[in-house]
Coordinates of C-alpha atoms in Angstrom, one line a residue:
M1 CA 61.9 -15.1 -25.0
R2 CA 62.0 -17.7 -27.4
N3 CA 61.1 -21.5 -27.0
E4 CA 63.5 -23.6 -28.5
D5 CA 60.7 -27.0 -28.7
E6 CA 58.1 -24.6 -30.3
N7 CA 57.8 -21.5 -33.3
R8 CA 56.6 -19.7 -30.3
Y9 CA 58.0 -15.8 -28.9
R10 CA 57.3 -15.5 -25.3
Y11 CA 56.7 -11.5 -24.1
Q12 CA 56.8 -9.8 -20.7
V13 CA 55.4 -6.2 -21.8
K14 CA 54.7 -2.8 -19.8
I15 CA 51.8 -0.3 -20.3
V16 CA 53.4 3.1 -19.2
V17 CA 50.8 5.9 -19.4
Q18 CA 52.5 9.5 -18.5
L19 CA 49.9 12.2 -18.2
E20 CA 51.3 15.7 -17.7
S21 CA 49.4 14.9 -13.8
P22 CA 51.0 12.3 -11.8
L23 CA 51.2 8.8 -12.7
L24 CA 47.7 7.1 -13.9
H25 CA 48.9 3.5 -14.8
K26 CA 51.8 0.8 -14.3
Y27 CA 50.7 -3.1 -15.5
T28 CA 53.0 -5.5 -16.7
R29 CA 51.2 -8.5 -17.7
P30 CA 52.8 -11.8 -19.7
Y31 CA 51.9 -12.3 -23.1
A32 CA 52.2 -15.5 -25.3
W33 CA 52.2 -14.5 -29.3
A34 CA 52.5 -17.9 -32.3
S35 CA 53.8 -15.0 -34.9
R36 CA 56.3 -14.1 -37.4
S37 CA 55.5 -10.4 -37.6
A38 CA 57.1 -7.7 -35.7
L39 CA 54.0 -5.2 -37.5
A40 CA 51.7 -7.6 -36.1
L41 CA 52.3 -8.0 -32.5
G42 CA 52.6 -4.5 -32.6
M43 CA 49.1 -3.6 -33.9
V44 CA 48.0 -6.1 -31.0
L45 CA 49.9 -3.9 -28.3
A46 CA 48.8 -0.4 -29.8
F47 CA 45.2 -1.6 -29.6
L48 CA 45.0 -3.4 -26.2
A49 CA 46.7 0.4 -24.5
V50 CA 44.0 2.6 -26.2
F51 CA 41.5 0.2 -25.1
A52 CA 43.0 -0.8 -22.0
F53 CA 43.6 3.6 -21.0
G54 CA 40.9 4.8 -23.4
S55 CA 40.6 8.4 -24.2
P56 CA 43.3 9.3 -20.4
Q57 CA 43.4 12.9 -20.2
A58 CA 39.4 13.5 -20.2
F59 CA 40.1 11.3 -16.9
A60 CA 43.6 12.3 -15.2
A61 CA 41.6 14.9 -13.7
D62 CA 39.0 12.8 -11.8
Y63 CA 41.4 9.9 -10.5
Q64 CA 45.0 8.5 -9.8
Q65 CA 46.8 6.0 -8.5
I66 CA 49.4 6.9 -5.8
P67 CA 52.4 4.3 -6.0
S68 CA 50.9 2.5 -3.1
G69 CA 48.3 0.6 -5.0
E70 CA 45.6 2.6 -3.7
I71 CA 43.2 4.8 -6.0
V72 CA 42.5 8.6 -5.4
L73 CA 39.5 10.0 -6.6
S74 CA 39.1 13.4 -6.8
R75 CA 36.0 13.8 -8.8
G76 CA 32.2 11.6 -9.8
H77 CA 29.9 9.8 -8.9
V78 CA 30.8 6.7 -5.4
D79 CA 28.3 5.6 -3.3
V80 CA 31.5 5.2 -0.7
F81 CA 28.7 2.4 1.1
D82 CA 27.1 -0.3 -1.5
V83 CA 25.6 -2.6 0.5
T84 CA 24.1 -6.5 -0.5
V85 CA 23.6 -9.6 -0.1
N86 CA 26.7 -12.3 -0.6
G87 CA 25.3 -16.0 0.1
G88 CA 22.7 -14.4 2.8
E89 CA 25.4 -12.0 3.8
L90 CA 25.5 -8.6 4.1
Q91 CA 28.9 -7.2 1.8
L92 CA 29.9 -3.5 2.2
L93 CA 32.0 -2.8 -0.5
L94 CA 32.3 1.1 -2.5
K95 CA 31.2 1.8 -6.0
E96 CA 32.6 4.0 -8.4
D97 CA 31.5 5.7 -12.1
V98 CA 34.7 7.7 -11.9
T99 CA 37.4 4.9 -13.9
G100 CA 34.7 2.9 -15.7
S101 CA 30.8 2.5 -14.6
K102 CA 29.9 0.9 -11.6
V103 CA 33.5 -0.6 -10.1
L104 CA 32.9 -2.8 -7.0
R105 CA 36.0 -1.9 -5.1
N106 CA 37.4 -3.2 -2.2
P107 CA 37.4 0.6 -0.1
E108 CA 40.7 0.0 2.0
D109 CA 42.1 0.3 -2.1
M110 CA 40.4 3.9 -2.5
V111 CA 41.9 7.2 -0.6
L112 CA 38.5 10.1 -1.5
H113 CA 39.6 13.6 -2.6
V114 CA 37.6 16.3 -1.0
E115 CA 38.9 19.0 -2.9
A116 CA 40.1 22.3 -1.6
S117 CA 37.9 24.5 -4.1
S118 CA 35.3 22.9 -2.0
Y119 CA 35.3 25.6 0.4
S120 CA 31.8 27.5 1.5
Q121 CA 31.3 29.8 4.0
Q122 CA 27.7 29.0 3.0
V123 CA 27.9 26.0 5.1
A124 CA 28.5 28.2 8.5
S125 CA 24.1 28.9 8.4
V126 CA 23.9 24.5 9.1
V127 CA 26.8 23.8 10.3
G128 CA 28.2 26.7 11.9
A129 CA 31.5 27.2 10.7
G130 CA 32.6 27.4 7.3
G131 CA 34.3 24.4 6.1
Y132 CA 34.9 21.7 2.1
Y133 CA 31.3 21.4 1.6
L134 CA 30.7 18.1 -1.5
P135 CA 26.8 18.7 -2.1
Q136 CA 24.2 17.0 -2.5
T137 CA 23.7 17.4 -5.9
Q138 CA 26.3 16.4 -8.8
D139 CA 28.7 19.2 -9.4
S140 CA 30.7 18.2 -11.9
R141 CA 34.1 20.4 -10.2
L142 CA 33.9 17.6 -7.2
L143 CA 34.0 14.3 -5.7
W144 CA 30.1 13.2 -5.6
P145 CA 29.2 10.4 -2.8
G146 CA 26.7 8.7 -1.9
W147 CA 25.4 5.5 -0.6
D148 CA 23.7 2.7 -2.0
T149 CA 21.5 0.0 -0.4
Q150 CA 19.1 -1.3 -3.9
G151 CA 21.4 -5.0 -3.0
V152 CA 20.1 -6.0 -0.6
A153 CA 16.1 -6.7 -1.9
P154 CA 14.5 -8.5 -1.1
G155 CA 16.3 -10.7 1.3
F156 CA 16.2 -7.5 3.7
S157 CA 14.6 -4.0 3.9
S158 CA 15.5 -1.7 6.7
V159 CA 20.0 -1.7 6.8
V160 CA 21.6 -0.1 9.6
L161 CA 25.3 1.9 8.1
D162 CA 27.2 1.5 11.6
F163 CA 30.3 4.4 12.2
L164 CA 32.1 2.5 14.8
S165 CA 34.7 5.6 14.4
V166 CA 35.2 8.6 12.4
D167 CA 39.1 10.4 13.1
G168 CA 40.1 13.7 11.7
P169 CA 41.9 16.9 12.0
G170 CA 37.7 18.4 12.1
E171 CA 34.8 17.7 12.7
V172 CA 32.4 16.3 9.7
F173 CA 29.3 16.0 9.0
L174 CA 25.8 14.6 6.7
F175 CA 22.8 16.3 6.4
G176 CA 19.7 15.8 3.8
T177 CA 18.8 18.3 1.2
S178 CA 14.8 18.0 0.5
G179 CA 13.9 18.3 -2.8
L180 CA 13.0 21.7 -1.7
G181 CA 15.8 22.8 0.3
T182 CA 15.0 22.2 3.6
V183 CA 17.5 20.9 5.6
E184 CA 17.2 17.5 6.8
P185 CA 18.3 15.0 9.9
L186 CA 19.8 11.8 8.0
L187 CA 21.6 10.7 11.1
E188 CA 20.3 8.9 14.2
G189 CA 18.4 10.8 16.6
G190 CA 18.2 13.2 14.0
A191 CA 22.3 14.7 14.6
L192 CA 23.6 16.3 11.2
R193 CA 27.5 15.9 13.0
L194 CA 29.2 12.5 11.8
D195 CA 30.5 10.7 14.8
S196 CA 31.9 7.4 16.0
G197 CA 29.4 5.3 16.8
S198 CA 26.4 7.5 14.9
K199 CA 23.8 5.6 12.7
R200 CA 22.2 5.7 9.0
N201 CA 19.1 4.0 9.4
Q202 CA 18.8 2.8 5.9
H203 CA 14.8 1.8 6.5
M204 CA 14.1 0.8 2.7
P205 CA 16.4 -0.5 0.2
A206 CA 16.7 3.0 -1.6
H207 CA 20.2 4.8 -3.0
T208 CA 21.0 8.3 -1.6
H209 CA 22.8 11.3 -1.7
A210 CA 23.8 13.6 0.7
N211 CA 26.0 16.4 1.6
W212 CA 29.2 16.3 3.7
V213 CA 31.2 19.0 5.2
F214 CA 34.2 18.3 6.8
T215 CA 35.7 21.5 8.7
Q216 CA 39.6 20.9 8.7
P217 CA 42.1 20.0 5.8
G218 CA 43.4 16.8 6.8
Q219 CA 43.1 13.0 6.7
Y220 CA 40.1 11.7 7.7
T221 CA 39.2 7.4 8.5
M222 CA 35.9 6.2 8.5
Q223 CA 35.5 2.7 10.3
V224 CA 32.1 1.4 8.6
R225 CA 30.4 -1.9 8.8
A226 CA 25.7 -2.5 7.8
Y227 CA 23.7 -4.4 9.8
G228 CA 19.9 -6.2 9.3
Q229 CA 17.8 -8.2 9.9
P230 CA 17.0 -10.4 7.3
V231 CA 13.2 -9.7 6.6
K232 CA 12.0 -13.0 7.7
G233 CA 13.0 -12.5 10.5
G234 CA 16.1 -14.5 12.5
Q235 CA 19.2 -13.2 14.0
I236 CA 20.6 -9.9 12.9
V237 CA 23.3 -10.0 9.7
S238 CA 26.5 -8.1 10.0
S239 CA 28.6 -7.4 7.5
E240 CA 32.8 -7.5 7.3
V241 CA 33.7 -3.9 9.2
R242 CA 35.7 -1.6 6.4
T243 CA 37.5 0.8 6.7
Y244 CA 37.1 3.9 4.5
T245 CA 40.1 7.0 3.9
W246 CA 39.3 10.8 2.8
W247 CA 41.4 12.7 1.7
V248 CA 40.5 16.8 2.3
G249 CA 42.3 19.9 0.3
D250 CA 45.1 19.5 -1.5
L251 CA 47.3 17.2 -1.8
P252 CA 50.7 16.9 -0.8
G253 CA 52.5 18.5 -3.1
A254 CA 56.7 16.2 -2.1
S255 CA 54.7 13.0 -2.3
A256 CA 51.0 11.6 -3.9
Q257 CA 52.1 9.1 -1.2
D258 CA 51.2 11.7 1.5
A259 CA 48.2 11.3 1.2
T260 CA 47.4 8.2 2.9
V261 CA 50.0 7.9 5.4
N262 CA 48.9 8.6 9.0
N263 CA 47.7 12.2 9.6
A264 CA 48.5 11.8 13.6
D265 CA 49.7 15.3 14.0
S266 CA 47.5 17.4 11.4
G267 CA 45.2 15.7 14.4
A268 CA 46.2 17.3 17.4
S269 CA 44.3 20.4 17.1
G270 CA 41.3 19.9 16.4
G271 CA 40.6 15.8 16.2
K272 CA 38.0 13.5 17.8
Q273 CA 39.6 10.3 19.9
N274 CA 38.4 7.6 18.9
Q275 CA 35.6 6.2 20.4
D276 CA 34.4 2.2 20.6
K277 CA 30.8 2.3 20.7
T278 CA 30.2 -0.7 19.1
Q279 CA 26.4 -2.9 20.0
K280 CA 27.1 -5.5 22.3
D281 CA 24.8 -8.1 20.5
I282 CA 25.6 -7.9 17.3
P283 CA 29.8 -10.0 16.5
V284 CA 32.2 -7.5 15.4
P285 CA 34.3 -9.1 12.0
P286 CA 37.4 -9.0 10.9
A287 CA 38.2 -5.6 8.4
G288 CA 38.4 -7.1 5.7
A289 CA 41.9 -8.1 4.1
G290 CA 41.5 -6.0 1.1
K291 CA 41.0 -8.7 -2.0
P292 CA 40.6 -7.8 -5.0
V293 CA 36.4 -8.0 -5.7
Q294 CA 35.5 -10.5 -7.5
G295 CA 33.7 -9.2 -10.4
A296 CA 34.4 -6.0 -10.5
G297 CA 32.9 -4.0 -12.9
Q298 CA 30.3 -5.7 -14.2
V299 CA 27.6 -4.6 -16.0
H300 CA 24.0 -6.3 -16.6
N301 CA 22.3 -4.6 -19.3
V302 CA 19.3 -6.5 -20.5
F303 CA 17.5 -4.7 -23.4
Q304 CA 13.7 -5.8 -22.6
Q305 CA 11.3 -5.6 -25.3
A306 CA 7.7 -3.5 -24.0
P307 CA 5.0 -5.9 -23.5
A308 CA 2.5 -6.4 -26.7
G309 CA 0.4 -3.8 -27.8
S310 CA 2.3 -0.7 -25.6
Q311 CA 3.3 1.0 -28.3
G312 CA 1.8 3.6 -30.2
Q313 CA -1.1 3.2 -27.1
A314 CA -3.9 5.9 -27.0
L315 CA -3.2 7.0 -23.3
N316 CA -7.1 9.4 -23.5
T317 CA -8.9 5.9 -22.4
A318 CA -10.4 5.8 -18.9
T319 CA -9.7 3.7 -16.1
P320 CA -11.5 3.1 -12.4
G321 CA -11.7 6.2 -10.7
E322 CA -10.5 8.2 -13.4
T323 CA -12.1 11.2 -15.3
L324 CA -12.4 11.5 -19.4
S325 CA -11.7 15.2 -20.2
A326 CA -12.7 17.1 -23.4
S327 CA -9.3 16.3 -25.1
G328 CA -7.9 19.4 -27.7
P329 CA -4.8 21.1 -27.7
V330 CA -3.8 23.5 -25.2
S331 CA -1.4 26.5 -25.2
R332 CA 1.2 26.7 -23.8
K333 CA 5.1 27.5 -23.6
T334 CA 7.0 24.4 -23.0
S335 CA 10.9 24.5 -23.5
G336 CA 14.1 24.0 -22.0
S337 CA 17.1 21.4 -22.8
Y338 CA 19.6 19.7 -20.5
Q339 CA 23.6 18.1 -21.1
V340 CA 23.5 15.3 -19.5
P341 CA 27.5 14.9 -19.1
A342 CA 29.6 11.4 -20.1
N343 CA 29.0 8.4 -17.6
T344 CA 26.8 10.2 -15.0
H345 CA 23.4 9.4 -13.0
A346 CA 21.8 12.5 -12.1
H347 CA 18.4 13.1 -10.7
P348 CA 16.5 16.5 -10.8
N349 CA 12.5 17.3 -9.5
W350 CA 10.0 17.2 -11.0
V351 CA 7.0 19.5 -10.2
F352 CA 2.9 18.6 -11.8
S353 CA 1.0 21.7 -11.0
A354 CA -2.6 20.0 -11.6
P355 CA -3.3 16.7 -11.2
G356 CA -4.2 14.6 -14.5
D357 CA -2.7 12.6 -16.8
Y358 CA 0.8 13.9 -18.8
T359 CA 2.9 12.9 -21.5
M360 CA 6.3 14.9 -22.6
T361 CA 7.5 14.5 -25.4
M362 CA 11.8 14.3 -25.4
E363 CA 14.3 14.6 -28.0
L364 CA 17.6 12.8 -26.7
S365 CA 20.7 13.3 -29.0
V366 CA 24.7 11.8 -28.8
T367 CA 27.9 12.4 -30.7
T368 CA 28.9 9.1 -32.0
A369 CA 32.8 8.6 -31.9
S370 CA 33.0 9.0 -36.2
G371 CA 31.2 12.6 -35.2
Q372 CA 27.6 12.4 -36.7
V373 CA 24.9 12.7 -34.6
Q374 CA 22.3 10.7 -33.3
S375 CA 18.6 12.0 -32.4
A376 CA 16.0 10.4 -31.7
R377 CA 12.4 11.3 -29.7
T378 CA 10.6 9.5 -26.7
Q379 CA 7.8 9.9 -24.4
L380 CA 7.3 9.8 -20.8
R381 CA 3.2 8.6 -19.3
F382 CA 2.9 10.7 -15.4
L383 CA -0.4 9.6 -14.3
V384 CA -0.7 12.4 -11.2
G385 CA -3.1 12.7 -8.1
D386 CA -3.8 11.4 -5.2
G387 CA -5.8 8.3 -6.4
A388 CA -2.9 8.0 -9.4
G389 CA -1.9 4.5 -9.6
A390 CA -4.7 1.9 -8.0
G391 CA -5.4 -1.0 -9.0
G392 CA -2.5 -0.4 -12.1
N393 CA -0.7 -3.4 -13.7
P394 CA 2.8 -2.8 -11.5
A395 CA 4.7 -3.8 -14.8
N396 CA 4.1 -1.3 -16.8
T397 CA 2.7 0.8 -13.8
A398 CA 6.3 2.1 -11.5
T399 CA 3.8 3.4 -7.8
S400 CA 7.4 3.5 -6.7
G401 CA 11.4 2.3 -7.3
H402 CA 14.5 4.0 -8.5
F403 CA 14.1 4.8 -12.8
D404 CA 17.0 6.4 -15.0
L405 CA 16.1 8.1 -18.9
G406 CA 18.8 7.6 -20.8
A407 CA 20.0 5.6 -24.5
L408 CA 21.9 3.5 -26.1
M409 CA 23.1 2.6 -29.8
N410 CA 22.0 -0.3 -31.4
G411 CA 23.9 -1.0 -34.6
G412 CA 24.8 2.6 -35.4
A413 CA 21.7 3.9 -34.1
L414 CA 20.4 6.3 -31.1
V415 CA 17.7 4.6 -29.1
P416 CA 15.9 5.9 -25.8
A417 CA 15.8 4.1 -22.8
L418 CA 14.5 4.0 -19.6
R419 CA 17.1 1.7 -17.0
D420 CA 14.7 0.3 -14.3
D421 CA 16.3 -0.6 -10.8
R422 CA 13.5 -1.9 -9.1
V423 CA 15.0 -5.4 -9.3
P424 CA 18.1 -6.1 -9.3
P425 CA 20.2 -6.8 -12.4
S426 CA 18.8 -2.8 -14.1
T427 CA 17.4 -4.0 -17.1
W428 CA 16.8 -1.2 -19.3
I429 CA 13.0 -1.2 -21.2
D430 CA 11.2 1.1 -23.4
P431 CA 10.7 4.2 -21.6
Q432 CA 7.0 4.4 -23.6
A433 CA 6.5 1.4 -21.8
M434 CA 5.9 2.7 -18.4
T435 CA 3.8 4.7 -16.6
F436 CA 4.5 6.7 -13.5
T437 CA 1.9 7.4 -11.0
L438 CA 2.0 10.4 -8.4
G439 CA -0.1 9.8 -6.0
Q440 CA -0.4 10.9 -2.3
G441 CA 2.9 11.1 -1.4
A442 CA 3.7 12.9 -3.7
H443 CA 1.5 15.9 -2.3
T444 CA 2.6 19.1 -1.1
K445 CA 2.1 22.3 -1.3
A446 CA 4.8 24.8 -3.5
P447 CA 6.6 26.8 -1.4
A448 CA 7.9 29.9 -2.1
G449 CA 10.6 30.9 -5.1
L450 CA 8.5 27.8 -7.1
E451 CA 6.2 31.0 -8.8
F452 CA 7.6 29.4 -12.3
V453 CA 5.4 26.3 -11.9
A454 CA 2.9 27.0 -9.2
Q455 CA 2.3 30.2 -6.8
A456 CA 3.3 29.3 -3.0
G457 CA 0.3 27.2 -1.3
Q458 CA -0.4 25.8 -4.2
D459 CA -1.4 22.0 -4.4
I460 CA 2.0 20.0 -6.2
W461 CA 2.7 16.8 -7.3
M462 CA 6.2 16.3 -7.0
I463 CA 9.3 13.9 -8.0
G464 CA 12.9 14.7 -5.6
S465 CA 15.6 14.4 -6.4
T466 CA 15.9 12.2 -3.2
Q467 CA 13.8 9.2 -2.6
V468 CA 10.8 8.7 -1.2
A469 CA 8.6 5.8 -0.1
N470 CA 5.5 5.2 -2.5
V471 CA 7.0 7.2 -5.0
P472 CA 8.6 7.1 -8.8
W473 CA 12.5 8.1 -8.9
L474 CA 13.8 9.2 -11.6
G475 CA 16.6 10.3 -12.5
V476 CA 18.6 10.5 -16.6
N477 CA 21.7 8.6 -17.2
S478 CA 24.3 8.3 -19.3
Q479 CA 26.1 5.2 -18.9
H480 CA 24.7 2.7 -20.7
P481 CA 28.2 1.0 -22.2
T482 CA 27.5 1.4 -25.6
I483 CA 26.9 5.0 -24.9
L484 CA 30.7 5.3 -23.3
S485 CA 31.6 2.8 -26.3
E486 CA 30.2 4.2 -29.3
T487 CA 29.3 8.4 -27.9
T488 CA 32.0 11.2 -27.1
G489 CA 30.1 14.3 -24.9
P490 CA 26.9 14.6 -23.6
I491 CA 23.5 12.9 -23.6
Q492 CA 21.6 16.3 -24.9
M493 CA 17.6 16.4 -23.8
A494 CA 15.7 18.7 -25.0
L495 CA 11.6 19.0 -23.9
L496 CA 9.7 19.4 -27.6
D497 CA 5.5 19.0 -26.3
V498 CA 4.1 18.5 -22.8
Q499 CA 0.4 17.2 -22.6
G500 CA -1.8 17.8 -19.1
P501 CA -3.9 19.9 -17.7
G502 CA -1.2 22.0 -15.7
N503 CA 2.2 23.4 -16.2
V504 CA 5.4 21.2 -15.4
A505 CA 8.9 21.9 -14.5
V506 CA 11.6 20.0 -13.7
F507 CA 14.7 21.7 -11.9
S508 CA 17.9 20.3 -9.9
G509 CA 17.9 21.2 -6.4
G510 CA 18.9 24.9 -4.9
G511 CA 21.3 24.0 -2.6
L512 CA 21.5 25.0 1.0
G513 CA 18.2 27.9 1.9
Q514 CA 17.7 27.6 -2.1
V515 CA 14.7 26.0 -2.9
A516 CA 15.2 25.8 -6.4
G517 CA 18.6 25.4 -8.5
D518 CA 18.9 25.9 -12.0
V519 CA 16.2 24.8 -14.3
W520 CA 15.9 21.4 -16.6
F521 CA 13.0 21.6 -18.6
S522 CA 9.8 23.6 -17.7
S523 CA 5.9 23.9 -19.8
V524 CA 3.6 26.5 -19.0
L525 CA 0.2 26.6 -19.8
S526 CA -1.2 30.4 -21.0
A527 CA -3.9 31.1 -18.8
G528 CA -1.5 30.5 -15.9
A529 CA 0.0 28.2 -13.0
G530 CA -2.8 24.3 -13.4
S531 CA -5.5 26.3 -14.4
A532 CA -6.5 23.3 -17.0
G533 CA -9.2 22.0 -15.4
A534 CA -8.3 18.3 -13.4
G535 CA -10.8 15.8 -12.6
A536 CA -13.6 16.0 -10.7
G537 CA -13.2 15.4 -6.6
G538 CA -8.8 15.8 -7.2
L539 CA -9.3 12.6 -9.5
P540 CA -6.3 12.2 -11.7
G541 CA -8.0 13.1 -15.1
V542 CA -7.0 11.4 -18.9
Y543 CA -6.3 14.4 -21.0
A544 CA -5.4 14.2 -24.7
A545 CA -1.4 13.0 -26.1
S546 CA -1.2 11.5 -29.0
R547 CA 1.7 9.9 -29.5
S548 CA 4.1 11.6 -31.9
A549 CA 4.6 10.8 -35.6
N550 CA 8.1 11.6 -35.8
R551 CA 9.2 9.9 -33.4
A552 CA 12.6 7.8 -33.8
S553 CA 13.3 4.2 -33.9
T554 CA 12.0 2.4 -31.0
L555 CA 12.9 0.0 -28.9
A556 CA 10.2 -2.1 -30.5
Q557 CA 11.5 -1.9 -34.0
T558 CA 15.0 -3.4 -32.8
G559 CA 13.8 -6.4 -34.1
G560 CA 12.3 -7.8 -31.1
E561 CA 13.8 -8.5 -27.6
L562 CA 17.8 -8.7 -28.4
G563 CA 18.2 -10.6 -25.3
I564 CA 22.1 -9.3 -25.4
E565 CA 24.7 -8.6 -22.3
L566 CA 27.1 -6.6 -23.5
S567 CA 30.1 -4.9 -21.4
V568 CA 32.5 -2.8 -22.9
L569 CA 35.4 -4.5 -21.6
A570 CA 33.8 -7.6 -23.0
G571 CA 33.2 -6.3 -26.3
G572 CA 37.4 -5.0 -25.9
F573 CA 37.7 -9.0 -25.6
L574 CA 36.4 -10.7 -28.2
M575 CA 37.8 -8.1 -30.9
V576 CA 41.3 -9.2 -29.5
A577 CA 40.4 -12.7 -30.2
A578 CA 39.0 -12.4 -33.2
S579 CA 41.8 -10.4 -34.2
L580 CA 44.3 -13.0 -33.4
A581 CA 42.1 -15.8 -34.5
F582 CA 42.1 -14.1 -38.1
Y583 CA 46.1 -13.9 -37.7
H584 CA 46.4 -17.2 -36.8
R585 CA 44.8 -18.8 -39.5
R586 CA 46.3 -17.0 -42.6
H587 CA 49.9 -17.6 -39.9
R588 CA 49.9 -21.1 -39.2
V589 CA 52.8 -22.4 -37.1

C-alpha cells in the first residue's frame, strides 16, 4: 500500500511452505520498506524465507503445526517437564530441541506424538504386556522425552513433579534403566505405573531421561505441577498446574486437528478415571493460560578461555594421596568412532577397569555448509579411584555435574569445546581445562556382559548414562549455535589414543534386560582387562599422558576470551539489518 505523504511502501507478506507432509508453517507479518527496487525487496524476502525455515525437509518428519495452533513433536529431544526459578517462584514449561535449540514452550501449545512404530512386546517383561515404548536411550526415529530441574539451583535442591491427573485409553508406565541394564523405579513408593497422584521426587537438580510405555493408542493428558522447599527454608513453593497432551499411535488420517480433540470414546474400555489427590497443604494455582514464553529459544553461549597455565600442562605430576608410576608406552588396541547426529544431545556409559590417571585423545570432524571437512583434536582427562578428586580445584576438577563434549566453529575452523552446565547459564570451555574425577560414587562391580572391558565381578569405575550424585555426568552434544548454523550433518568423533592403567569402553545402554548396547569407543590393554598396575592401596596413580603435538586449534588459540553471545536467530537478524542499512545508503529517500 502506497503512503501518500512519503515515498514509502507498506507490504503485507505471507510466507507459506508446503511440504509432502501436512502444512508446516503459515505466518503473516507486516513489513514497511523504503524502496525503489522490487528486485531488492525480493532478495530480502527470499533471504527471510530461507532463514526462517532453514531446510524444512530436515524437520518435516519431526514436527508439524496443526490448524488450531498446537505443534506436534514426533521425534527428537524434549524436556517435557522443564523446571526453573522465575522471581523466586518455580516455573514449569516444556523445552525442546526439535524446532531449534532449547526452545521454551507452553505445554498447552504442544502435542507429544508417540509413533505407532514404537510398539514393542519386549516391555512385557517389565509392565506385563506389550506397549508403545519410548526408551531411555535416544532412538533418532522416536520422541526422546525427559525432564530438567537444573534450573532450580541454587535456590532449590529437591523438586517434586506432582502428577495431579493422568488420563487416557490405557495405562502409562515410567521407569529408569541403570547404566548396566537394571530396571529402577522412579516414582514414590517404588511404583512403575504412572497414575493420578503419582510423584517423582527429583532429589537433586538434574537432567533425566527414562523409559515411557503407553499400553493403548489414543490421546493421553497429564496435569502436572512442580513444588519444592527453598534451600534456605520457608514455605513450600509450587508452580502453576500445566496440561500436557500425548498422542499415541498413528495420527488420525481425516484431519490433524483430531490429534488434539477429547478422545473420550477411545478411553471407555480401559481408561482411568481422574482422581484428585492434590495435597491439601500446598495450594494449587490456576492452570496456565498458554501465554507465549518470553525469551523462548534463547541460548546462552559464553566461550571461556582455559585457566592460565592449563594448556600443555604435564599430567604426570604427583598430588597428595596419589602414587607416581613409571611412565612409558603401553601396548593397547584402541578403536571406535561415533556420529553425533545434528542438533542432538546424548549420554553413553564410560567404564574404566582400573584406578589411575587416563587421557583419551579424541578427533572431531564436521562438514561445513560449503562442503569442506574440518577436523580438530582434543583430550579428556580422568582421575579414577576411590580417593580421586580429594582436594581438587573445583574450577578445573569435576566431581559432579553435567557436561557435554562437543564443538563450535570460530572463523571457519572447528574448535572442540566442553559444555559445562554446573552453573546456569551454560558455558563452553576448553575440554583440556577440565579433569573428571571418578571416586567412590562411581565404583561398582562389573556384571556379566561387559567382558569387552572387564571380567564379571571385577572392580570398575563408571559414568552411567543416567546422572548419579557425586559423579560427573559426561555426554556428547552437537547443539552449539555455530555448529547448527555453519555445518551440515553430524559431528564425527573418533578415539585415537588412550594413556592409562586399564581398559576403557564407552557404550550406549542396552535397553531392557541388556547390559550394553553399541560400543562407541574402546581401548584394551594387550595383557587383558585391568592388568596394568594401579596406585598403591587402590588410590589413583598418575601415568604418562603426553599431549599430542598434532592437536588442532584450541580455545586458547582463538585469541583469548571471546566473550561472544551467539544464537542462530540473532545472527540472522544482524544479517538482515546489515542488508537494509547497505541498501538505504545507496537509495536514500
